[in-house]
Amino acid sequence: FFFFFFAQVLGLEKYLPLFRKEEVDFSTLVTMTEADLKAIGLKLFGPRRKIATAIKKWNQQRDEQALEVEQEREALALAEQLRESFDAQVSKQVETLSAQVAALSTSLSEVRFASAQNL
């Protein structure tokens, strides 16, 4: 399907039988060079250049998309690390504050008890 669409967009459907004869599928096509195209019988320079240029553009777009996906994965991993770090810091601060509140509560209870005894 992609192969037919690729040829149709370029206006080169008449060369599809040549690719079928050579059993070139889309995954093979996108690896081909101008020399490869010439070797399978694509003699005319214009169509050969059109296909080679389209292959190059397709591969560049695929590489750019792969890079974007990788960058997004890295950003998500970093965000997760930051969240985990933040959660750990908050948890530690909550524990520290809880301990301080407990200590103050104990001190307050002791002061109240001492005050009650002095009355």
XYZ file of C-alpha atoms in Angstrom:
119
model
C 0.000 0.000 0.000
C 2.713 2.494 0.982
C 4.647 1.615 -2.122
C 1.705 2.358 -4.403
C 0.959 5.605 -2.560
C 4.626 6.578 -2.756
C 4.702 6.016 -6.526
C 1.348 7.743 -7.009
C 2.401 10.872 -5.109
C 5.493 11.102 -7.289
C 3.469 10.475 -10.441
C 5.567 7.396 -11.198
C 2.984 4.606 -11.069
C 4.165 3.330 -14.445
C 7.353 2.098 -12.756
C 5.500 -0.121 -10.266
C 5.809 -3.218 -12.520
C 9.597 -2.769 -12.510
C 9.675 -2.818 -8.711
C 7.298 -5.801 -8.582
C 9.493 -7.683 -11.060
C 12.522 -7.075 -8.839
C 10.481 -7.927 -5.686
C 11.222 -4.551 -4.146
C 8.882 -3.832 -1.249
C 8.571 -0.535 0.622
C 11.097 -1.431 3.324
C 13.621 -2.219 0.591
C 12.722 0.853 -1.443
C 13.537 3.261 1.382
C 17.077 1.867 1.544
C 17.785 2.209 -2.165
C 20.269 4.608 -3.707
C 20.244 6.078 -7.211
C 22.763 3.393 -8.178
C 20.379 0.711 -6.867
C 17.508 2.213 -8.841
C 19.636 2.213 -11.982
C 20.721 -1.389 -11.317
C 17.114 -2.627 -11.262
C 16.465 -0.970 -14.617
C 15.288 2.552 -13.860
C 17.291 4.110 -16.677
C 15.764 7.591 -16.910
C 17.530 10.164 -14.772
C 14.428 12.251 -13.921
C 12.302 9.504 -12.368
C 15.360 7.993 -10.707
C 16.251 11.351 -9.111
C 12.622 11.935 -8.048
C 12.512 8.589 -6.284
C 15.955 9.005 -4.697
C 15.024 12.481 -3.427
C 11.707 11.216 -2.045
C 13.507 8.318 -0.320
C 15.958 10.762 1.247
C 13.135 13.030 2.479
C 11.149 10.083 3.824
C 14.190 8.797 5.728
C 14.928 12.272 7.127
C 11.343 12.647 8.352
C 11.425 9.173 9.885
C 14.711 9.989 11.640
C 13.350 13.324 12.902
C 10.239 11.608 14.237
C 12.355 8.949 15.933
C 14.470 11.694 17.514
C 11.345 13.505 18.721
C 10.010 10.280 20.240
C 13.342 9.648 21.960
C 13.462 13.207 23.291
C 9.908 12.840 24.595
C 10.833 9.571 26.336
C 13.854 11.253 27.929
C 11.729 14.199 29.065
C 9.145 11.852 30.599
C 11.868 9.884 32.383
C 13.354 13.106 33.754
C 9.918 14.292 34.881
C 9.401 10.974 36.681
C 12.791 11.286 38.402
C 11.944 14.832 39.491
C 8.556 13.715 40.806
C 10.122 10.866 42.766
C 12.771 13.201 44.171
C 10.146 15.778 45.121
C 7.964 13.106 46.734
C 10.939 11.832 48.742
C 11.840 15.345 49.906
C 8.253 16.119 50.903
C 7.966 12.814 52.727
C 11.192 13.500 54.630
C 10.011 17.015 55.524
C 6.653 15.644 56.723
C 8.481 13.133 58.924
C 10.731 15.880 60.335
C 7.792 18.193 61.004
C 5.803 15.358 62.599
C 8.716 14.609 64.903
C 8.998 18.304 65.806
C 5.258 18.541 66.507
C 5.443 15.413 68.664
C 8.410 16.866 70.590
C 6.604 20.178 71.087
C 3.461 18.374 72.179
C 5.465 16.389 74.711
C 7.139 19.575 75.963
C 3.777 21.328 76.231
C 2.335 18.398 78.174
C 5.303 18.496 80.554
C 4.891 22.254 81.056
C 1.162 21.828 81.759
C 1.839 19.004 84.185
C 4.493 21.074 85.990
C 2.158 24.092 86.103
C -0.672 21.945 87.492
C 1.574 20.627 90.261
C 2.663 24.124 91.252
C -0.907 25.252 91.792
